[in-house]
Coordinates of C-alpha atoms in Angstrom, one line a residue:
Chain A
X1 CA 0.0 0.0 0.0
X2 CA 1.2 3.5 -1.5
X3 CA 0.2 6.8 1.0
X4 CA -2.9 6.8 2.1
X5 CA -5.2 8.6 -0.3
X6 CA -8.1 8.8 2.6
X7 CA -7.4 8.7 6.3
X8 CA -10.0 8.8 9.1
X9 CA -8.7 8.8 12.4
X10 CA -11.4 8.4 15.5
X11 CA -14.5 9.2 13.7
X12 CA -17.4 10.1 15.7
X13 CA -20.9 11.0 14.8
X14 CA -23.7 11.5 16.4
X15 CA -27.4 12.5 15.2
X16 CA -29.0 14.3 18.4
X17 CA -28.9 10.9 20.9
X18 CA -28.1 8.6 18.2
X19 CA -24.6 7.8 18.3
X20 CA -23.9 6.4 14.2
X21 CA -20.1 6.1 14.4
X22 CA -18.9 5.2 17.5
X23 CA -14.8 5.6 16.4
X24 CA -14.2 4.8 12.9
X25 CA -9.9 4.2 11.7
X26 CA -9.8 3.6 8.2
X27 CA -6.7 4.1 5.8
X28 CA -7.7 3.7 1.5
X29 CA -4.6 3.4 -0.4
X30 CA -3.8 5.1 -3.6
X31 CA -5.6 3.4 -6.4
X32 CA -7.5 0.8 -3.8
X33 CA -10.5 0.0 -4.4
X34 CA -12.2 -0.9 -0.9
X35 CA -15.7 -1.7 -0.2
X36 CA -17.7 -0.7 2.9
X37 CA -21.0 -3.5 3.6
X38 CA -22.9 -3.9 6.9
X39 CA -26.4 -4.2 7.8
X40 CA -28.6 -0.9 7.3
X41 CA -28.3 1.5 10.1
X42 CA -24.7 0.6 10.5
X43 CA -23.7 3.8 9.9
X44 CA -21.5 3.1 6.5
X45 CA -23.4 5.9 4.5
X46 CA -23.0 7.8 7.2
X47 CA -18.9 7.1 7.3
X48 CA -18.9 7.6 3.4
X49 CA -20.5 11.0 3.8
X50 CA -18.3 12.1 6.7
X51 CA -15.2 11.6 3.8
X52 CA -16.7 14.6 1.9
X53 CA -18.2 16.3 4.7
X54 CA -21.8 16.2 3.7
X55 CA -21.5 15.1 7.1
X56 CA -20.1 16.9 9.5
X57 CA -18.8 14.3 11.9
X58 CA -18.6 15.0 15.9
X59 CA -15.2 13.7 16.7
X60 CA -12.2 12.4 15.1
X61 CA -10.1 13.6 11.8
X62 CA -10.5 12.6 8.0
X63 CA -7.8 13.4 5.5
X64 CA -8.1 13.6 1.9
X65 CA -5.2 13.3 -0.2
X66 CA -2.9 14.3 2.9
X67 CA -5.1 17.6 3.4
X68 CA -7.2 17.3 6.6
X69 CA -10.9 17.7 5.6
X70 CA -12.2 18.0 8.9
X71 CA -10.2 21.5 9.2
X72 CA -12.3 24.3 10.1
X73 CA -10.5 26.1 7.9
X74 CA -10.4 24.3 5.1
X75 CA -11.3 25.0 1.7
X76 CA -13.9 22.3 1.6
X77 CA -15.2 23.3 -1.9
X78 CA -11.8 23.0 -3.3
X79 CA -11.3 19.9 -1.2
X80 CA -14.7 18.5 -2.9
X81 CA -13.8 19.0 -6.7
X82 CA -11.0 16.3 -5.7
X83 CA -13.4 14.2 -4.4
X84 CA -16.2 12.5 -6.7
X85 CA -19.4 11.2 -5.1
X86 CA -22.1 9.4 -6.4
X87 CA -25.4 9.1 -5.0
X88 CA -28.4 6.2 -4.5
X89 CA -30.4 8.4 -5.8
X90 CA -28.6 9.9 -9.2
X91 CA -29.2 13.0 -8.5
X92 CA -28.8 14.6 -11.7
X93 CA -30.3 17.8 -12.3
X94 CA -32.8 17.7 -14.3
X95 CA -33.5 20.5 -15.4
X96 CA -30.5 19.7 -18.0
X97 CA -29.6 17.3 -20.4
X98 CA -27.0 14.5 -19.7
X99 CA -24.0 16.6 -21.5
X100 CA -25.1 19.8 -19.5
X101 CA -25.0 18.3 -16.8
X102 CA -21.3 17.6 -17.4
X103 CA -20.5 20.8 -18.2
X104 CA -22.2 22.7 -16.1
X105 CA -20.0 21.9 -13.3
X106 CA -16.9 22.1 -15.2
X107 CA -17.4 25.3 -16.3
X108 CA -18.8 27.1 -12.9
X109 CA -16.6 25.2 -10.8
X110 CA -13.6 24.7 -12.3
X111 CA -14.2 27.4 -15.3
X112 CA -13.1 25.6 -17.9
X113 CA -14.4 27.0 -21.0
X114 CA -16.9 26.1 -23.3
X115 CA -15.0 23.9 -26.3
X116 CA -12.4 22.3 -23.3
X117 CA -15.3 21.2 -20.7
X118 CA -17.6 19.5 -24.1
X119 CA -14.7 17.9 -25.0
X120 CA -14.2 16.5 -21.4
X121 CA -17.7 16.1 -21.3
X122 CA -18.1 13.8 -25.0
X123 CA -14.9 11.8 -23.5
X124 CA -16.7 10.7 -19.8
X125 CA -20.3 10.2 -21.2
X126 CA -18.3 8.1 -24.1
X127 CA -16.5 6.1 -21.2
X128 CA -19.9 4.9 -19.6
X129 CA -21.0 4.5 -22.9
X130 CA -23.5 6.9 -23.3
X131 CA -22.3 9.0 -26.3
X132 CA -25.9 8.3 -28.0
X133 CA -27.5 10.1 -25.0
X134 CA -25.4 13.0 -24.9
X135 CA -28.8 15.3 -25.0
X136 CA -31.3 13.6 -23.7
X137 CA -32.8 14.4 -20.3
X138 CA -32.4 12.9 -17.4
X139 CA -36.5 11.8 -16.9
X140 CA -35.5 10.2 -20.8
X141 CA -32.8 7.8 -19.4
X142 CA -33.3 4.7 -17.5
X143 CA -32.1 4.4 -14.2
X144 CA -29.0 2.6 -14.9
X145 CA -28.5 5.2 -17.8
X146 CA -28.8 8.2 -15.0
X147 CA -26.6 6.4 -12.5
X148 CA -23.5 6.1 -15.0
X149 CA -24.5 10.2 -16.4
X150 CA -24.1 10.6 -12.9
X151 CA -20.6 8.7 -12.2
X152 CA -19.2 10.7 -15.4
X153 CA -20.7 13.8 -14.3
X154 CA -18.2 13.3 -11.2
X155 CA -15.3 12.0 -13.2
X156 CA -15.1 15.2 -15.3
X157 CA -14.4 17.1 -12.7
X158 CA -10.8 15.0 -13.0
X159 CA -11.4 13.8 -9.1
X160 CA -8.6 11.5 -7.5
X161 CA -11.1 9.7 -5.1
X162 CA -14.7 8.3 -6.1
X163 CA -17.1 7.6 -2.9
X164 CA -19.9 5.6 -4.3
X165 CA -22.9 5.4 -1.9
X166 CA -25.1 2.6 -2.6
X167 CA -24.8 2.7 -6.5
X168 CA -26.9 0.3 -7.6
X169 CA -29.2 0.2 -4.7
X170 CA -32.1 2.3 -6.3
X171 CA -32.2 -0.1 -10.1
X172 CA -33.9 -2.3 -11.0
X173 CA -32.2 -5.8 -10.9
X174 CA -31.2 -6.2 -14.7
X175 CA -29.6 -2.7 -14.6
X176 CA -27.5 -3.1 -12.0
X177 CA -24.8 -4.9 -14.5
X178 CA -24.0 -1.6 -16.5
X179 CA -23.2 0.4 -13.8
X180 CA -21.2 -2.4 -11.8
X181 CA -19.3 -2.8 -15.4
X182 CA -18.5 0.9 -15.0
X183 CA -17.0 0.8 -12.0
X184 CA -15.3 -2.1 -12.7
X185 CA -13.6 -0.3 -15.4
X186 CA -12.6 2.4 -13.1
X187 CA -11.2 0.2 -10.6
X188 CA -9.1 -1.0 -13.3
X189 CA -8.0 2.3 -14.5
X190 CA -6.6 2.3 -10.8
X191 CA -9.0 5.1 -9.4
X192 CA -9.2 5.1 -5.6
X193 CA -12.6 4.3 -4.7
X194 CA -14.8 4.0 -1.5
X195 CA -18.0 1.9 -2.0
X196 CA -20.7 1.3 0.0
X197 CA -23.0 -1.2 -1.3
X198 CA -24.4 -4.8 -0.6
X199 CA -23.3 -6.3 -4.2
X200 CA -21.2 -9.1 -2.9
X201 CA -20.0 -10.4 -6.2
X202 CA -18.5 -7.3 -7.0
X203 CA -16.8 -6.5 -3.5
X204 CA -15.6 -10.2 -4.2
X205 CA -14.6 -9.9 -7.7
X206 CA -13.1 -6.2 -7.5
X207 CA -12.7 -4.5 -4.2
X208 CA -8.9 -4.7 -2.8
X209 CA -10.7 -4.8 0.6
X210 CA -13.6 -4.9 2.5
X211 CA -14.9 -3.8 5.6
X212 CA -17.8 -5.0 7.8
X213 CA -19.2 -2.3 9.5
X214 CA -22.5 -3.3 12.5
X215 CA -23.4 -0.7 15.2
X216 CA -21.1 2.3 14.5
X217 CA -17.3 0.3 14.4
X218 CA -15.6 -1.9 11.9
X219 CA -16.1 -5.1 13.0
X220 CA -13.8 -7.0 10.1
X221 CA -11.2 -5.7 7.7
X222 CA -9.5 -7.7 5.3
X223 CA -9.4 -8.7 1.4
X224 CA -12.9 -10.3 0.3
X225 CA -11.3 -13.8 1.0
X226 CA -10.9 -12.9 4.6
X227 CA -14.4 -10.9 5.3
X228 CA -16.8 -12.5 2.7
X229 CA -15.2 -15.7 2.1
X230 CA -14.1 -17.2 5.8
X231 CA -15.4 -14.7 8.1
X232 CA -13.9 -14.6 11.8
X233 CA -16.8 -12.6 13.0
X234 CA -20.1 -14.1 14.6
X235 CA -22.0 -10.6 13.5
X236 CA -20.0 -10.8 9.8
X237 CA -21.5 -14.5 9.3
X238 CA -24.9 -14.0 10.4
X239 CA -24.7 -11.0 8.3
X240 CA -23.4 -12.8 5.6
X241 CA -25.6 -15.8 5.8
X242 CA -28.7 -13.5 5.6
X243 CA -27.5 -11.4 2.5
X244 CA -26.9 -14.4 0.7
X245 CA -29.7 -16.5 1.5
X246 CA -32.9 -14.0 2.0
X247 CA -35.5 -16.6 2.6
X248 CA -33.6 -18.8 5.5
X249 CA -33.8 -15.7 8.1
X250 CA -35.7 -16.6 10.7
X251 CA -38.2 -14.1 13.0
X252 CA -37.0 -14.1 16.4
X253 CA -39.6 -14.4 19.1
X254 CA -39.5 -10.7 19.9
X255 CA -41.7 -10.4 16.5
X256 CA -38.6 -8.5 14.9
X257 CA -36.4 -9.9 12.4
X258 CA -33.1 -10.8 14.7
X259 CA -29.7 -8.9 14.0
Chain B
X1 CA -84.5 -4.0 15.7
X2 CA -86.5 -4.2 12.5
X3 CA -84.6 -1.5 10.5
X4 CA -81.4 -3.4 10.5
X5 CA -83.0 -5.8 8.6
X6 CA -83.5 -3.5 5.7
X7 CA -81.1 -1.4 5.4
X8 CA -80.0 -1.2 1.4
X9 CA -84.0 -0.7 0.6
X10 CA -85.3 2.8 -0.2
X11 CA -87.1 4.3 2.5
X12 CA -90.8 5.7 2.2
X13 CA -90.9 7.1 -1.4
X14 CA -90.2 3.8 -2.9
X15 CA -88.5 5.3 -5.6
X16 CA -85.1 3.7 -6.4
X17 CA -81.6 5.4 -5.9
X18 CA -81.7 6.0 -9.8
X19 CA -85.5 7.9 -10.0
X20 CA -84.8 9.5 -7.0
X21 CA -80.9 10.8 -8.7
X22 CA -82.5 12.0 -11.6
X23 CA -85.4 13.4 -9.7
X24 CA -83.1 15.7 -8.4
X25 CA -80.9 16.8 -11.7
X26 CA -84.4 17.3 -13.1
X27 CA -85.6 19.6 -10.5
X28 CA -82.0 21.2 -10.5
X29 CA -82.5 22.2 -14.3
X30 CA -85.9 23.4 -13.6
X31 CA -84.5 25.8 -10.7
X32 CA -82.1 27.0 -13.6
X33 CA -84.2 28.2 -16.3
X34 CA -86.7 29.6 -13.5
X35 CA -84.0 31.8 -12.3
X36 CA -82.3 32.9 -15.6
X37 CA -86.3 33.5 -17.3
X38 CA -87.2 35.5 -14.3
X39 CA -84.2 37.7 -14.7
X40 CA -84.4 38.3 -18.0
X41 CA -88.2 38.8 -18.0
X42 CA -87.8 41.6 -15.3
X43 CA -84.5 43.5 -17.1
X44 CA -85.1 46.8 -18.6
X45 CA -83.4 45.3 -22.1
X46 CA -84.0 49.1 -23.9
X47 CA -82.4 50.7 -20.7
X48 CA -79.5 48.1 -20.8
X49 CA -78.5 48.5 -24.1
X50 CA -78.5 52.3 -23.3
X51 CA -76.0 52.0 -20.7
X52 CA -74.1 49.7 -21.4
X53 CA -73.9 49.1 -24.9
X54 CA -73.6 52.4 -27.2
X55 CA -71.6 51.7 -30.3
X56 CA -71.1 55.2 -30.2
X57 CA -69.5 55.8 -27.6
X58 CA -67.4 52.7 -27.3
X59 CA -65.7 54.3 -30.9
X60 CA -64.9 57.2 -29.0
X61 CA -62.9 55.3 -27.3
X62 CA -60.2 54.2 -30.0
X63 CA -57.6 54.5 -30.7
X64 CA -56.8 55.8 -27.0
X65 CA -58.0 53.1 -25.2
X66 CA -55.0 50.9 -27.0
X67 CA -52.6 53.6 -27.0
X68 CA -53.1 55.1 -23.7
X69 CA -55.0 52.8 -21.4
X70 CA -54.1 49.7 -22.1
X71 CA -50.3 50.2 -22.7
X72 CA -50.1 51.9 -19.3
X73 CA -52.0 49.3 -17.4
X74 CA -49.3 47.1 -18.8
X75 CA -46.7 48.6 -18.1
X76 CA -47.8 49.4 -15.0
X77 CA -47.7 46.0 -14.5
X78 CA -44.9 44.9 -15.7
X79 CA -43.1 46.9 -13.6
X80 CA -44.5 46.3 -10.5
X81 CA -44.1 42.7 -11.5
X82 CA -40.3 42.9 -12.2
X83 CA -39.9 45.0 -8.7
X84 CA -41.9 42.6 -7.2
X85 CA -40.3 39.8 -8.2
X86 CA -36.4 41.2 -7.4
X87 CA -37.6 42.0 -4.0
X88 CA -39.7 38.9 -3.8
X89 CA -36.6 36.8 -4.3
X90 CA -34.2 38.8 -1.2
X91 CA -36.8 38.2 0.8
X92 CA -37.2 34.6 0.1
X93 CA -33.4 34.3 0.6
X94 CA -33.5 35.9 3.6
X95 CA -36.7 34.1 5.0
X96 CA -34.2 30.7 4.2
X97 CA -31.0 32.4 5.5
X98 CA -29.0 30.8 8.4
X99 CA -28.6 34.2 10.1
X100 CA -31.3 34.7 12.2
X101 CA -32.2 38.5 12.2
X102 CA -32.4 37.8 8.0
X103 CA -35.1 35.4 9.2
X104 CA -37.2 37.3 11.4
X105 CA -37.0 40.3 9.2
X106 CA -38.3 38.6 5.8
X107 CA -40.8 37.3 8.6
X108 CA -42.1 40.3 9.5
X109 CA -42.3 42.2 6.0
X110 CA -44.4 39.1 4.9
X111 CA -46.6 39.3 7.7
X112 CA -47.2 42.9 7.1
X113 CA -47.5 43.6 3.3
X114 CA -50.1 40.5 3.1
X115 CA -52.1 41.7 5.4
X116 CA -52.3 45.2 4.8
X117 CA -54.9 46.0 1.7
X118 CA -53.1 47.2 -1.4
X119 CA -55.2 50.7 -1.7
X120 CA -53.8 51.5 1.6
X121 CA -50.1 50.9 -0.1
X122 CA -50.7 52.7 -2.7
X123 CA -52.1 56.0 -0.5
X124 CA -48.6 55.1 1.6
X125 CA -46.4 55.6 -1.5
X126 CA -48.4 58.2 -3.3
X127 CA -49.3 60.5 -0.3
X128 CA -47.4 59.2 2.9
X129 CA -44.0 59.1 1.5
X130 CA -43.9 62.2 -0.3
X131 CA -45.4 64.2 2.6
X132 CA -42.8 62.4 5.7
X133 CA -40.1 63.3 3.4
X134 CA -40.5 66.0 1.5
X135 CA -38.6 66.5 -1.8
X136 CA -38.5 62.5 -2.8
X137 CA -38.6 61.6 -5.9
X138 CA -39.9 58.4 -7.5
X139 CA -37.8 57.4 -10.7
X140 CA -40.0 57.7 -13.5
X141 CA -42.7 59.4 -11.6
X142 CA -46.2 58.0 -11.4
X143 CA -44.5 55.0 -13.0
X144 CA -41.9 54.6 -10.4
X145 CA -44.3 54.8 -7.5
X146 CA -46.8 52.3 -9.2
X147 CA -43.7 50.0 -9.5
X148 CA -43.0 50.5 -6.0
X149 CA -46.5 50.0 -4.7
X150 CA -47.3 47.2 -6.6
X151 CA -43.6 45.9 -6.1
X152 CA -43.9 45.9 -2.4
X153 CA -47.3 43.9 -2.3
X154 CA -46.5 41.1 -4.7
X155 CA -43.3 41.0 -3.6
X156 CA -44.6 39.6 0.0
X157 CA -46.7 36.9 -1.7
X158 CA -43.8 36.3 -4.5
X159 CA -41.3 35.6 -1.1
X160 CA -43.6 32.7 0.0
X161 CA -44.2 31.6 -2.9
X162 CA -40.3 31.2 -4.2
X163 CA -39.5 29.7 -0.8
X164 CA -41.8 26.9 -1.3
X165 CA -40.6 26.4 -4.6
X166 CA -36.6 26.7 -3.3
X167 CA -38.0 23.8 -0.6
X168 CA -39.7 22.0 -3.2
X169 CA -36.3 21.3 -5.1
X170 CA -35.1 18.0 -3.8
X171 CA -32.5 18.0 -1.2
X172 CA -30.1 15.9 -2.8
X173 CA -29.6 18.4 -5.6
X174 CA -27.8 20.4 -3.2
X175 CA -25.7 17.7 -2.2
X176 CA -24.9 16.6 -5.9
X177 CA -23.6 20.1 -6.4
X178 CA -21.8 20.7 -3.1
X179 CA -20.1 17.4 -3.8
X180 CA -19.0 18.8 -6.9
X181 CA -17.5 21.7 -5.4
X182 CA -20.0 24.7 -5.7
X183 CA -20.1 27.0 -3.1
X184 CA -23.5 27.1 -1.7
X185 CA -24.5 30.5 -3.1
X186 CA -23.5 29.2 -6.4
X187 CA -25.4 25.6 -6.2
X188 CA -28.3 28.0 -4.6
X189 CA -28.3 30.1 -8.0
X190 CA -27.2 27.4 -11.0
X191 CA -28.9 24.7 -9.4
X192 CA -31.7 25.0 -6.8
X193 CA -33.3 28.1 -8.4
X194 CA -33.9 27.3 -11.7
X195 CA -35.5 24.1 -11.1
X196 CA -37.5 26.3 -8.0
X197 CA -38.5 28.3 -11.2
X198 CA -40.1 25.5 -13.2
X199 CA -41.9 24.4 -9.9
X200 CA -43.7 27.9 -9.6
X201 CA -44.2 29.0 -13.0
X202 CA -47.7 28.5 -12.7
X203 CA -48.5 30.3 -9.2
X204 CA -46.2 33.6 -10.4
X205 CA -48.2 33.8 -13.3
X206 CA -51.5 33.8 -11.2
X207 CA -49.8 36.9 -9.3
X208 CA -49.5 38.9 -12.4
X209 CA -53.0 38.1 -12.7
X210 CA -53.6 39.8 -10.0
X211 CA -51.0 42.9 -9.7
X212 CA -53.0 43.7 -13.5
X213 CA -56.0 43.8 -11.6
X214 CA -54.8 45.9 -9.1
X215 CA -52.8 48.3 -11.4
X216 CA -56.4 49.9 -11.5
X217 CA -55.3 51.2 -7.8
X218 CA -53.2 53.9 -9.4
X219 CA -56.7 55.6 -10.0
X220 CA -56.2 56.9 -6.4
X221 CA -52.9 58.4 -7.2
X222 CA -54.2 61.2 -9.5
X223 CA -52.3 60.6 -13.0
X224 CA -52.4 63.4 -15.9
X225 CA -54.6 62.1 -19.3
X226 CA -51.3 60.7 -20.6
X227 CA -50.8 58.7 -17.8
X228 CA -54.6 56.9 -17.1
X229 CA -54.8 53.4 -17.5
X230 CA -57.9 51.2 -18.1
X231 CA -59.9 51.6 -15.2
X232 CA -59.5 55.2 -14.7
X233 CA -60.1 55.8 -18.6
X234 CA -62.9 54.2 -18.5
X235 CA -64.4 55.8 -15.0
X236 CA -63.7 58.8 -16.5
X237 CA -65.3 58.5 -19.9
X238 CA -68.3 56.8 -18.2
X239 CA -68.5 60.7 -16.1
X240 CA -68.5 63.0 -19.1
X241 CA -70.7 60.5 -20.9
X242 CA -73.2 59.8 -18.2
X243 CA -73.3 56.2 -20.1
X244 CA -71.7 53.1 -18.5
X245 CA -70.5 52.1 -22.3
X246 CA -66.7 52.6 -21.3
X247 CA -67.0 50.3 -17.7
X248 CA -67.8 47.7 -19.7
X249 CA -65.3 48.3 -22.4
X250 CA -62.7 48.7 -19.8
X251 CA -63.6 45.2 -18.0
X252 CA -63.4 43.6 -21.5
X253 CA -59.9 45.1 -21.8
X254 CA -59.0 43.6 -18.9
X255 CA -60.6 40.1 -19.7
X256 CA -58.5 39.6 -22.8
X257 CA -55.6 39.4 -20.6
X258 CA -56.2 37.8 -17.5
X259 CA -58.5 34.9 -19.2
X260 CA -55.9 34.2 -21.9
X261 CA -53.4 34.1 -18.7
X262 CA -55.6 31.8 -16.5
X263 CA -55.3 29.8 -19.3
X264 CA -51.9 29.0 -19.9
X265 CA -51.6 28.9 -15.9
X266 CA -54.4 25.7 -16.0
X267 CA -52.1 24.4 -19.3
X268 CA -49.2 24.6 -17.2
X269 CA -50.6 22.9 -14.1
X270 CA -51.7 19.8 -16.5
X271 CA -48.9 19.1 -18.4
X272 CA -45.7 18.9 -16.8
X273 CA -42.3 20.1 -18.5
X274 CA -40.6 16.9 -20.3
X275 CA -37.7 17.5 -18.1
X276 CA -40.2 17.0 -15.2
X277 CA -41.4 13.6 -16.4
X278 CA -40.8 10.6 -14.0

């Protein structure tokens, strides 16, 4: 492992009385690709959002890139254009086509001008393979199709960290390929990414690492082999065993489902 | 216990649900033409036509009526539209403002320029102003205080309505665009507000509605002949006249606007922009 491209150190948050992280320590290397699963409520959106401060967490530092994010003083717009985030829900405006919304940002945040931030913008909807959508609107595009607008929306802002927060969460099943097959190709270009998301073949097949994440800590850390495929953990098995096999859960005599 | 037993039957009449429906449309429509006979049976038609409806004197009332009347009640308008709507949009920002005092401020200038009538507005900028500080003057005179008046009216109605459509705009487009790297004023302004924008379209357009309606509140301002718009041309023709001809012209004026406008609002609120399409 290179330096570490993200760093949190002691990471608390709370929501009012709701304690989500309860001390997070998480180092990404440069070009890792590491991916964060756990029950819901475990706090691991929470964790990815504290990365970008969307969040702002209650205790504890993050660093980005070796500048420390959790600064007060911090430029945390400039710290955010190196940091691409993609969201459950899309959320592509849309109130612009798919190329607009690629060069939009380019040109108000970074002011590129006009011919330099199409051309960046024809080059990252060609790498999710969208070229033929270029001006269509968003409510036009399929939900796969707005996820990957979305990722190459971030990417042509040139970021050196992607956070992906539940990606594939909000398709429908038989669109969740395209967008995994994007991701796949980033990981592959060697872009440091952080993904949250309960696809387990492709935290097998791609992540570098993953982490288990119940109740506010990391309970397991380790390559997929370790954490997916031979599991120390009691919580990461019964976790596991549930994700993969839906129908064997069992209520427990409380009347809720057991955890 | 008996009527439990019975309870889907028709009571008494012994009519079914069907006569007894069409029983009532019947007698509805009956009601109807009982009304509008009676009416038109008791109407003074000669008289009527006399007042209101003198070919002569409704051609005495072109070209001016165009050129004069109408042009001014729009631009009345207009402007009081435009001020409205700049003023609107601070106060909106400041009603959604983290700094308190913004808050209570935008608060309280709502509060007070819904609920105070408009006529009372207009007397404060025409006559109040000029009189607690003596020597002001209104850019663009009768213009500029119209602007002002009508400005400071819509504008608290415009506020309430821009912040609902500001907290209408989802909040993960904010996110999407603070993740990117705007600053917040700049997400607020190339993100959140135009798509705020699209969502109220249709209620803005209602206001200038009414702000052409109550353009006619200039009446109470005194304007010079050059300066009269439709409802104060047409009071005034009706005086030298003694014929009610130029009320009615007036309100017909006024009709070819607002129901052309009441139309595209209902056109609006039925078919949602492609963009908007889920």
């Amino acid at each position: 492992m290179t330096r570490p491209e993200i760093r949190v150190e002691g990471l608390h948050k709370s929501f009012g009385d709701n304690h989500v992280l309860r001390g997070i320590d998480l180092e990404i290397g440069q070009g890792e690709v590491v991916c964060v699963i756990g029950p819901s409520g475990s706090g691991k959106s929470t964790l990815l959002r504290c990365v970008n401060l969307l969040e702002q967490p209650s205790g504890g530092k993050v660093f980005v890139g070796g500048t420390e994010v959790t600064d007060p003083d911090v430029d945390i717009d400039a710290v955010r254009r190196r940091i691409g985030m993609v969201f459950q829900q899309f959320n592509l405006f849309p109130h612009l086509t798919a190329t607009e919304n690629l060069t939009l940002p380019q040109r108000r945040v970074l002011r590129r001008d006009k011919g330099a931030a199409a051309r960046v913008a024809a080059e990252n909807l060609a790498r999710v393979g969208l070229t033929e959508k270029a001006d269509a609107y968003p409510a036009a595009l399929s939900g796969g199709q707005q996820q990957r607008v979305a990722i190459a929306r971030s990417l042509a802002m040139g970021p050196e960290v992607m956070l992906f927060d539940e990606p594939t969460s909000a398709l429908d099943p038989e669109l969740v390929g395209d967008v995994l097959a994007v991701m796949r190709g980033l990981a592959e270009d060697g872009m440091t990414m952080m993904v949250v998301t309960h696809e387990m073949t492709f935290a097998r097949e791609v992540a570098d690492r993953v982490v288990f994440m119940d109740g506010g800590v990391v309970v397991e850390d380790g390559t997929p082999d370790q954490v997916i495929g031979n599991p120390r953990n009691a919580r990461t098995r019964h976790f596991l065993s549930r994700l993969l096999d839906p129908a064997m859960a069992e209520v427990a005599e409380d009347g809720k489902t057991g955890l | 216990m008996t009527d439990t037993e019975t309870p889907l039957q028709p009571r008494r009449t012994g009519l079914s649900v069907r006569q007894r429906r069409r029983l009532s449309r019947g007698a509805q429509y009956v009601l109807f033409v009982a009304v509008v006979g009676f009416v038109a049976a008791s109407a003074d038609w000669g008289r009527l036509q006399n007042q209101f409806a003198q070919p002569g004197i409704a051609g005495q009332m072109f070209p001016q009526v165009i050129t004069v009347a109408l042009k001014n009640t729009v631009l009345f308008t207009l402007s009081g539209f435009v001020v409205g709507l700049g003023l609107g949009m601070i106060v909106a920002l400041m009603r959604l403002s983290s700094v308190g005092p913004y808050r209570w401020l935008a608060g309280i200038y709502i509060e007070i320029f819904r609920g105070l009538p408009a006529l009372l507005i207009f007397i404060f900028v025409g006559v109040g102003m000029p009189l607690a500080f003596p020597g002001i003057q209104y850019p663009g005179g009768i213009y500029g205080k119209v602007a002002l008046a009508l400005g400071l009216v819509s504008a608290a109605y415009m506020a309430e309505t821009i912040r609902a459509g500001i907290q209408a705009v989802p909040h993960g487009q904010t996110e999407a665009a603070r993740s990117l790297g705007f600053s917040p004023a700049r997400a607020m302004i190339s993100i959140v507000v135009p798509q705020a924008f699209r969502i109220i379209l249709p209620p803005l357009t209602n206001e200038l509605v009414l702000l052409f309606k109550d353009s006619s509140l200039v009446l109470f301002l005194g304007v010079t002949l050059q300066e009269r718009e439709l409802s104060k041309f047409g009071n005034d023709l009706a005086s030298t006249t003694a014929n009610s001809t130029p009320i009615l012209v007036a309100g017909l004026f006024y009709l070819l606007i607002t129901v052309p406008l009441g139309f595209v609002v209902r056109r609006m609120e039925t078919t949602p922009s492609k963009e908007a399409v889920r």
